Amino acid sequence: MSAESRPVTAVLAALQGGARSLAEVAERTGLGRDVVDAAITHLVRLGRLEAEELAIGCPSAGCGGCASGTAEGTAGCRSSAPSTRRSGPVLVALRVSRPPG
Amino acid sequence: MSAAPTPSCHESGAVATAGPDAAVVALAGTPNVGKSSLFNTVTGARRTVGNWPGTTVEVGRGAWDLGGDPARRVTLVDLPGAYSLDAMSPDEEVTRGVVLAQGEEAPSAVVVVTSAAHLARGLYLVAQLRERTIPVVVALTMLDVAQRRGLDTDAAVLADELGCPVVALDPRRRRGGGQLAAAVQAALVRGPLEPRHTPPTSESEPAGDELALADERFSWIARAVERAQRHAGGARRTFSDRVDRWATAPVVGPLLFLAVMWAVFQVTTVVAAPLQDALDSFFAGPVADGADRLLAWVGLGESPVRGFVVDGLIAGVGMLLTFVPLMALMFLLLAVLEDSGYMARAAVVTDRLMGRLGLPGRAFLPLVVGFGCNVPAIAATRILSQARHRLLTALLVPFTSCTARLTVYVLLATTFFPEHAGSVVFAMYLLSIVLVVLVGLLLRGVLWRALGAEPLVLDLPPYQRPTARLSLAVTWLRLKGFLRTASGIIVATVVIVWFLQSVPAPGAAGTFGAVPVEDSVYAAIARSIAPVLAPAGFGEWQTVSALIVGFIAKEAVISSWAQTYALAEPSSEREPGVLGQQLLETFTASSGGHAGVAVLAFMVFLLAYTPCVATLAAQRREIGLRWTAAGVAMQLAVAYVLAVAVFQVGRLLW
C-alpha cells in the first residue's frame, strides 16, 4: 500500500501498528505533519478513530470557566472532540474504533 | 439565480444587500481561519445577521463591490465554519445546503477561506467542491503564522494543483481584498469549472468505500500541499525532531527521564541546604528567643501558652518554613522543564512504559499530577472514560510520592545520609514509580483479567527557551498553594498535638500543661501502637506518633516531631539543627543500633501508607466508601510488609 495513493488508510494503519505521536505517524507513512493531522481529523469524523480531550481536573468556576466547556456552559470533557471554543493546543487521546458487531 | 433565503432578523450597518438580482457568492471554510474578518473587510462590515430558516445557525449577508461598478456588486453570504460537505453539525448542514443548492437557490461561486498554517485541513472542502462544476476561488490566510512555522506557500503553484484561482491575503491587515475581488469577478465571468474527479454519489456509496473516497481526496490534497508548500531552508527535520529521536526513544527516553529527575533532586537538595540551615537557625534562635522574652514580659513565661506558642506554633510552622527554599527551587526546575516542552516528552515515555505493562495508557496524567499532590490527582481520574480504569488509577494515586512527603525525605536523608541525600530522595521517587507499577499489575491481575490499555497519541510541541516570567509565575502559584494548604493543616494539627501532649495519661502524675510529654495522652496512644511497628525498626512512641499525625497530613509530620522534641528539651538547651540529632537517637534506640536501615524502612512506610485524609475524602467522592476503605487497608498492608522487609533484610546486610 502506498501512502501517496492511500494516505488515510496509511495513517490508520500506522495508528493500528502502535504509532504513539503525530511525528511517529508522519515518520512511518512519509506524509507531511499537516496531512497526517488532517487525515486524523477526517478519521475521527468517519468514526474510525475516537478522540477524547484530556484535561487535568476541573476549574473551580465549573464548566463555564473551562476552555473545553461548550458555548452553553455545559461540560465539553469526554466529548468526541475538543470544544470549538478552545483556541490553544489541546491534549487528545485517540483510539482506533472497534468495528461494529 | 437569486439571493439565498432571507435571514430572519438583526440588521447591522446601512446597506447590507446587493439587491434581489445580484449574484450570490458563498464564503465557506473551516472554523477559525479568518472568514469573518475577510467578510468584514470586503463588505465594510455592513451586514445582516440572522438565523438560517428552520435552524438556530447564524448566517451573515453583505454587499460586496467587486470593482467599483454597481453591476459588479454581489451578495456575499458568510457561512458557518465547515470542514466538509458531509455535514456532521447544524452549522455544516447549513453550509452544505447553501453550497449544493440547485436552481435559483444555487450560489454563483464559492470562496473557500483556507489557512496556510493548516493547509491540508482546509483543502478537504476544496477537494469536494472541485468534484463539481461550481466556480471556486481559494482565499489563503495566515501566511504569517505559516511562515513563523517555517512554511513558505506558493499561491501560484497551489492554484495550478487545485485547478482554481488562489489569492494570498491578510484580512487582519486588510491586504489582498482587491485581488480577491478581481479573481471572483473573473471566476463569475468564466463560469463552471471542469470537475477534477467524479466520485460516486454519497447516496449510492457503500459504507466500506468511504475510506477509499477519503484516500482519493487526501491523495490529491497531499500532492497539492507537497508541491505548493516548502519548509524554509529545506530543513524538514527540526531541532525538536532531532532531540526527540533520543528523548522519546524506547530505551534512551526513560533513562534520560530518570537522569533529568535525578538531577532535579540533586540540585534541589544541594543548593537549598545552606538556605535551609540559615532559616532553621533563625527560627530556633532569634524568633523563639524573642517569643520567650515577650511571653515572660507579659507574665506567661511558665504557662501552657508558652508551650503552645514557642514549642508548638514557632517550632512547627518554623520547621515548615525552612523548606520554602527547597520547595521553591524544585517547583522552579519543574516549571522550567514544563515550559521548555520536555514534560510532554516525559509523558510519552511514561505512557509507553505503562502501556507495555498493560496499565491504562492515559492514566499517566493523574499519576503525574499525584507527584505534586494526590488530592487533585484523584479528581483528574475523571479523564478516564471507563469506570474500572478510574477505579484502578484512583487506587494507585496514593502510591505517587507527593511534595508533602518530600519534606520528610529531605530531613531524614540530610540527617542520616548527608553525603547522598539527593540520591536517597531520588530513590524514593523511583520506588514510588515501581510501587505504582507493581501494585497496578497486582490489582489488574486480581480485579480484572482483561484490562485493555488505551493508546495515546500526542502532538509534541516544539522545544522552546523557557520564559522567566512564566516559570516564576508557575513556581509562585504552586509554592503559594503548598504553603496555604500546609500552614492551615499545621496550625490545626499543632493545636491538637499540643492539647494531647498537655493532657496527662491516665495514671500519670501532673496537671494540664504541666506534664512531661512522655507521660501525656499523646505518648500513651503512640506507645500502644508502637509494638506493632517494632519489627520495622521504628517502634518508638516519638516515631509512631509522627506517623499517626501523618495519616491526617504528611505536611504535619515534621512539625509534630519539632513539637515533641521541643517539649522534651528545655528551650535553653535547644540549638539549631538539633532535631536531626534527636531523631538519630530515637531511631538508634528503636532499631538496636541499625538506625540507617530503620530510617530507610520508615521512609518506605511513609511513602506507601495513606497520604492524608483529604485524599481519602477525594477517593470517597470518586470511587465510594467501600473501595476507599479497601485502598487504605491495601496501603497499610503494602507499607508494613515493605518496611518490615527493608529493616529485616537491611539489618542483616548493614
XYZ file of C-alpha atoms in Angstrom, chain B residues 26-485:
460
model
C -20.863 31.883 -0.691
C -17.979 32.366 1.752
C -17.034 29.000 3.268
C -14.132 27.458 5.152
C -13.148 25.615 8.310
C -13.670 27.398 11.667
C -11.100 29.958 12.854
C -9.386 30.693 9.540
C -10.286 34.407 9.391
C -13.523 34.054 7.404
C -15.473 36.667 9.351
C -12.518 39.082 9.241
C -12.451 38.710 5.462
C -16.223 39.197 5.278
C -15.985 42.406 7.317
C -13.085 43.668 5.201
C -14.724 43.204 1.812
C -18.258 44.232 2.795
C -17.210 47.108 5.077
C -18.874 45.273 7.964
C -22.299 46.159 6.586
C -24.252 43.018 7.114
C -27.495 41.467 8.107
C -27.224 38.679 10.606
C -29.981 36.199 11.175
C -30.830 32.608 11.792
C -30.928 30.380 8.771
C -34.587 29.404 8.169
C -35.552 26.404 10.251
C -32.302 26.426 12.243
C -30.580 28.359 15.001
C -27.467 28.774 12.866
C -26.459 32.374 12.283
C -25.620 33.473 8.751
C -24.341 36.911 7.746
C -25.079 38.595 4.428
C -23.494 41.698 2.934
C -22.971 43.535 -0.317
C -19.546 43.087 -1.924
C -18.480 45.537 -4.579
C -16.208 43.612 -6.925
C -14.905 46.531 -8.991
C -16.462 49.959 -8.439
C -19.319 49.242 -10.830
C -22.753 48.714 -9.156
C -23.402 45.998 -11.733
C -20.485 44.072 -10.265
C -21.949 44.116 -6.762
C -22.706 40.661 -5.377
C -24.324 39.395 -2.190
C -21.758 37.669 -0.050
C -23.122 35.009 2.306
C -20.887 34.344 5.312
C -21.486 30.677 6.036
C -20.727 28.988 9.358
C -17.428 27.145 9.663
C -17.472 23.765 7.927
C -14.749 21.238 7.354
C -16.605 19.165 4.817
C -19.808 18.917 2.776
C -20.614 15.691 4.646
C -22.483 17.532 7.366
C -21.997 16.436 10.971
C -23.448 19.503 12.709
C -26.216 22.078 12.109
C -23.501 24.543 11.015
C -22.205 22.157 8.364
C -25.756 21.291 7.331
C -26.407 24.962 6.507
C -23.140 25.252 4.574
C -23.936 22.110 2.627
C -27.493 23.370 1.958
C -26.295 26.690 0.550
C -23.302 25.440 -1.431
C -25.122 22.473 -3.000
C -28.398 24.317 -3.585
C -29.814 23.759 -7.057
C -31.670 26.037 -9.435
C -32.474 29.547 -8.333
C -31.041 28.981 -4.877
C -27.615 27.977 -6.160
C -24.704 30.350 -5.465
C -22.740 31.574 -8.485
C -19.357 30.908 -6.890
C -17.816 29.759 -3.621
C -14.870 31.455 -1.928
C -13.149 28.930 0.359
C -11.045 30.592 3.042
C -8.090 28.362 3.919
C -5.321 28.831 6.475
C -1.809 28.370 5.091
C -0.819 27.170 8.581
C -3.228 24.198 8.264
C -3.431 23.872 4.523
C -4.340 20.183 4.249
C -7.203 20.516 6.731
C -8.787 23.393 4.800
C -8.384 21.765 1.393
C -10.804 18.894 2.072
C -13.730 21.194 1.340
C -11.954 22.391 -1.821
C -11.390 18.752 -2.873
C -15.134 18.110 -2.573
C -16.140 21.328 -4.343
C -13.734 20.615 -7.180
C -15.679 17.415 -7.851
C -18.465 19.734 -9.046
C -18.707 22.418 -11.665
C -19.303 25.371 -9.343
C -16.616 28.104 -9.658
C -14.290 28.049 -6.662
C -11.779 30.669 -5.504
C -9.407 29.864 -2.626
C -8.550 32.740 -0.268
C -5.313 31.867 1.518
C -4.949 33.406 5.005
C -2.497 33.196 7.922
C 0.590 33.109 5.729
C 2.425 34.937 8.523
C 1.605 32.167 11.007
C 2.758 29.546 8.486
C 5.988 31.461 7.887
C 6.731 31.551 11.612
C 6.493 27.757 11.489
C 8.978 27.722 8.626
C 6.370 27.082 5.906
C 6.550 29.018 2.633
C 3.433 28.742 0.480
C 3.421 29.394 -3.260
C -0.113 30.525 -4.192
C 0.536 30.190 -7.950
C 1.703 26.556 -7.646
C -1.248 25.808 -5.372
C -3.638 27.301 -7.947
C -2.135 25.019 -10.641
C -2.557 21.975 -8.421
C -6.127 22.805 -7.344
C -7.261 23.934 -10.778
C -8.832 27.120 -9.426
C -7.617 30.643 -8.529
C -5.754 31.033 -5.204
C -5.343 34.519 -3.695
C -2.979 35.130 -0.800
C -4.360 37.717 1.601
C -4.199 39.033 5.111
C -7.692 40.087 6.210
C -6.462 41.290 9.591
C -4.323 43.903 7.820
C -6.865 44.447 5.036
C -4.486 43.320 2.292
C -5.390 41.328 -0.823
C -9.111 42.226 -0.906
C -8.790 43.844 -4.362
C -7.061 40.782 -5.836
C -9.696 38.511 -4.368
C -12.500 40.659 -5.835
C -10.831 40.502 -9.249
C -10.406 36.723 -9.005
C -14.064 36.239 -8.022
C -15.209 38.542 -10.824
C -13.111 36.550 -13.322
C -14.492 33.268 -11.965
C -18.065 34.544 -12.350
C -17.355 35.567 -15.938
C -15.588 32.270 -16.736
C -18.452 30.176 -15.401
C -18.480 26.458 -14.495
C -15.215 24.591 -13.880
C -14.222 21.189 -15.219
C -14.571 18.761 -12.250
C -11.241 17.207 -11.208
C -12.788 13.811 -10.493
C -16.271 12.358 -10.369
C -16.907 10.461 -7.166
C -19.798 8.070 -6.593
C -22.838 9.851 -5.177
C -23.000 9.719 -1.408
C -26.433 8.091 -1.571
C -25.204 5.114 -3.602
C -21.839 4.864 -1.882
C -21.340 1.655 0.121
C -20.183 2.338 3.685
C -16.929 0.448 3.105
C -15.908 2.792 0.291
C -15.828 5.927 2.417
C -12.176 5.242 3.207
C -11.351 4.816 -0.499
C -13.084 8.105 -1.223
C -11.149 9.834 1.564
C -7.925 8.288 0.239
C -8.572 9.710 -3.229
C -9.252 13.199 -1.861
C -6.322 13.188 0.557
C -4.011 11.878 -2.121
C -4.969 14.907 -4.216
C -4.555 17.201 -1.168
C -1.182 15.719 -0.157
C 0.140 16.199 -3.683
C -1.006 19.845 -3.756
C 0.461 20.587 -0.309
C 3.714 18.797 -1.123
C 4.228 20.890 -4.250
C 2.937 24.262 -3.031
C 4.388 24.358 0.470
C 8.062 24.174 1.356
C 9.808 24.123 4.692
C 12.044 27.199 4.818
C 15.687 26.256 4.262
C 14.580 22.825 3.109
C 15.084 21.502 6.636
C 12.220 19.129 7.296
C 13.811 17.767 10.450
C 13.632 20.464 13.092
C 15.743 20.796 16.230
C 12.829 19.307 18.184
C 12.690 16.314 15.831
C 16.400 15.671 16.306
C 16.190 15.895 20.117
C 13.044 13.760 20.162
C 14.845 10.932 18.394
C 16.563 10.419 21.747
C 14.142 11.970 24.235
C 11.268 9.689 23.216
C 13.315 6.649 22.194
C 12.161 3.365 23.804
C 15.326 2.775 25.880
C 17.195 6.092 25.941
C 13.980 8.061 26.613
C 13.173 6.509 30.025
C 16.875 6.621 31.033
C 17.060 10.306 30.086
C 13.854 10.983 32.032
C 15.301 9.313 35.136
C 18.586 11.221 34.733
C 16.728 14.524 34.452
C 14.644 13.806 37.548
C 17.744 12.714 39.492
C 19.451 15.997 38.543
C 16.393 17.936 39.719
C 16.502 16.356 43.189
C 20.281 16.573 43.403
C 20.324 20.287 42.556
C 17.366 20.914 44.859
C 18.891 19.322 47.956
C 22.442 20.623 47.425
C 21.585 24.230 46.589
C 18.802 24.613 49.148
C 20.720 23.094 52.076
C 22.580 26.271 53.246
C 19.415 28.360 52.982
C 17.531 25.743 54.963
C 20.173 25.764 57.720
C 20.076 29.566 57.892
C 16.300 29.607 58.273
C 16.482 26.835 60.888
C 18.944 28.934 62.926
C 16.723 31.961 62.551
C 13.548 30.264 63.875
C 15.280 28.248 66.610
C 17.302 31.321 67.653
C 16.045 34.914 67.401
C 12.372 34.076 66.744
C 11.984 31.504 69.560
C 14.071 33.589 71.994
C 12.133 36.751 71.154
C 8.808 34.984 71.721
C 10.139 33.556 75.011
C 11.128 37.013 76.249
C 7.839 38.555 75.105
C 5.799 35.891 76.910
C 7.912 36.253 80.062
C 7.411 40.027 79.923
C 3.590 39.651 79.840
C 3.725 37.082 82.673
C 3.066 33.926 80.603
C 6.633 32.618 80.712
C 5.799 29.438 82.612
C 2.205 28.946 81.423
C 0.862 26.358 78.921
C 0.522 29.281 76.458
C 4.308 29.397 76.211
C 4.406 25.708 75.261
C 1.741 26.264 72.601
C 3.359 29.371 71.065
C 7.084 28.555 71.292
C 7.179 24.751 71.200
C 4.077 24.387 69.046
C 3.493 27.202 66.584
C 7.049 28.522 66.215
C 8.693 25.087 66.206
C 6.082 23.577 63.844
C 5.454 26.438 61.434
C 9.128 27.467 61.575
C 10.199 23.990 60.559
C 7.821 24.067 57.595
C 9.147 27.473 56.537
C 12.714 26.150 56.425
C 11.542 24.025 53.472
C 10.372 27.036 51.470
C 13.705 27.479 49.553
C 13.768 23.767 48.749
C 10.187 23.652 47.520
C 10.629 26.890 45.556
C 13.712 25.529 43.812
C 12.061 22.241 42.936
C 8.897 23.922 41.664
C 11.065 26.283 39.594
C 13.051 23.441 38.000
C 9.873 21.508 37.191
C 8.268 24.673 35.750
C 11.324 25.200 33.524
C 11.077 21.589 32.327
C 7.368 22.047 31.574
C 7.861 25.376 29.816
C 10.693 24.000 27.683
C 8.396 21.270 26.332
C 10.329 18.393 27.941
C 7.470 17.290 30.207
C 5.363 16.425 27.148
C 8.172 14.041 26.123
C 8.236 12.620 29.635
C 4.520 11.939 29.207
C 5.213 9.928 26.038
C 7.971 7.964 27.783
C 5.818 7.270 30.845
C 2.851 6.327 28.708
C 4.848 3.868 26.643
C 6.192 2.254 29.794
C 2.731 1.941 31.311
C 1.248 0.705 28.066
C 3.797 -2.097 27.933
C 2.890 -3.129 31.462
C -0.749 -3.316 30.452
C -1.923 -0.369 32.533
C -4.371 2.183 31.095
C -2.167 4.379 28.924
C -3.794 7.688 29.725
C -3.688 7.095 33.462
C -0.224 8.657 33.409
C -1.789 12.136 33.681
C -3.412 11.776 37.109
C -0.358 9.828 38.240
C 1.971 12.645 37.176
C -0.303 15.120 38.968
C -0.056 12.862 42.033
C 3.643 13.634 42.360
C 2.546 17.184 43.154
C -0.497 16.457 45.308
C -2.698 13.351 45.494
C -5.971 15.246 46.005
C -6.280 16.871 42.530
C -4.797 13.682 41.066
C -7.795 11.699 42.323
C -10.103 14.281 40.727
C -8.090 14.031 37.495
C -9.014 10.328 37.158
C -12.237 11.662 35.615
C -10.392 11.969 32.307
C -10.537 8.180 32.033
C -13.598 7.014 30.161
C -14.051 3.590 31.746
C -15.142 3.211 35.361
C -12.721 0.349 36.039
C -9.787 2.414 34.740
C -10.838 5.280 37.023
C -11.066 2.906 39.975
C -7.677 1.324 39.344
C -5.958 4.691 38.863
C -7.611 6.192 41.959
C -6.282 3.242 43.966
C -2.775 3.766 42.564
C -2.551 7.555 43.010
C -1.745 7.341 46.777
C 1.468 5.497 45.887
C 2.741 8.525 43.946
C 5.026 10.475 46.231
C 3.537 13.943 46.794
C 5.568 17.044 47.707
C 4.392 16.894 51.346
C 6.284 13.614 51.723
C 9.353 15.234 50.163
C 9.957 17.426 53.228
C 10.253 14.332 55.446
C 12.539 12.540 52.975
C 14.836 15.567 52.849
C 15.017 15.947 56.634
C 15.829 12.265 57.149
C 18.140 11.941 54.129
C 20.211 15.017 55.041
C 20.444 13.816 58.667
C 21.245 10.158 58.134
C 22.832 10.156 54.655
C 24.326 13.661 54.322
C 26.695 12.637 51.504
C 23.975 11.048 49.358
C 20.847 12.998 50.306
C 19.861 13.807 46.696
C 20.274 10.205 45.575
C 18.276 8.869 48.544
C 15.394 11.248 47.800
C 15.557 10.300 44.119
C 15.470 6.615 45.088
C 12.241 7.244 46.996
C 10.672 8.666 43.846
C 11.949 5.722 41.850
C 10.448 3.362 44.422
C 7.195 5.282 44.141
C 7.069 4.558 40.392
C 7.954 0.895 40.999
C 5.166 0.637 43.592
C 2.640 2.150 41.184
C 3.611 -0.359 38.514
C 3.744 -3.420 40.801
C 0.535 -2.638 42.688
C -1.087 -1.805 39.337
C -0.125 -5.188 37.920
C -1.278 -6.914 41.097
C -4.663 -5.178 41.083
C -5.065 -5.761 37.373
C -4.454 -9.456 37.834
C -6.680 -9.708 40.874
C -9.555 -7.441 39.883
C -9.787 -7.673 36.121
C -8.002 -10.114 33.916
C -8.719 -8.315 30.646
C -7.928 -4.692 31.296
C -7.054 -3.249 27.907
C -4.560 -0.436 27.576
C -5.693 2.572 25.568
C -3.250 4.118 23.146
C -2.222 7.712 23.446
C -1.281 9.971 20.589
C 0.346 13.241 21.420
C 1.249 16.103 19.148
C 4.507 17.171 20.751
C 5.032 20.943 20.842
C 8.448 22.167 19.650
C 11.089 22.735 22.328
C 11.379 26.362 23.342
C 13.502 28.540 25.578
C 11.673 28.696 28.950
C 10.472 32.181 29.817
C 11.423 33.596 33.210
C 8.028 35.239 33.681
C 6.010 32.058 33.111
C 8.367 29.815 35.099
C 8.413 32.194 38.069
C 4.641 32.664 37.932
C 4.050 28.886 37.973
C 6.597 28.473 40.791
C 4.912 31.154 42.881
C 1.451 29.722 42.242
C 2.496 26.239 43.390
C 4.528 27.481 46.339
C 1.616 29.628 47.486
C -0.736 26.654 47.163
C 1.628 24.413 49.146
C 2.094 26.991 51.900
C -1.605 27.780 52.138
C -2.569 24.112 52.471
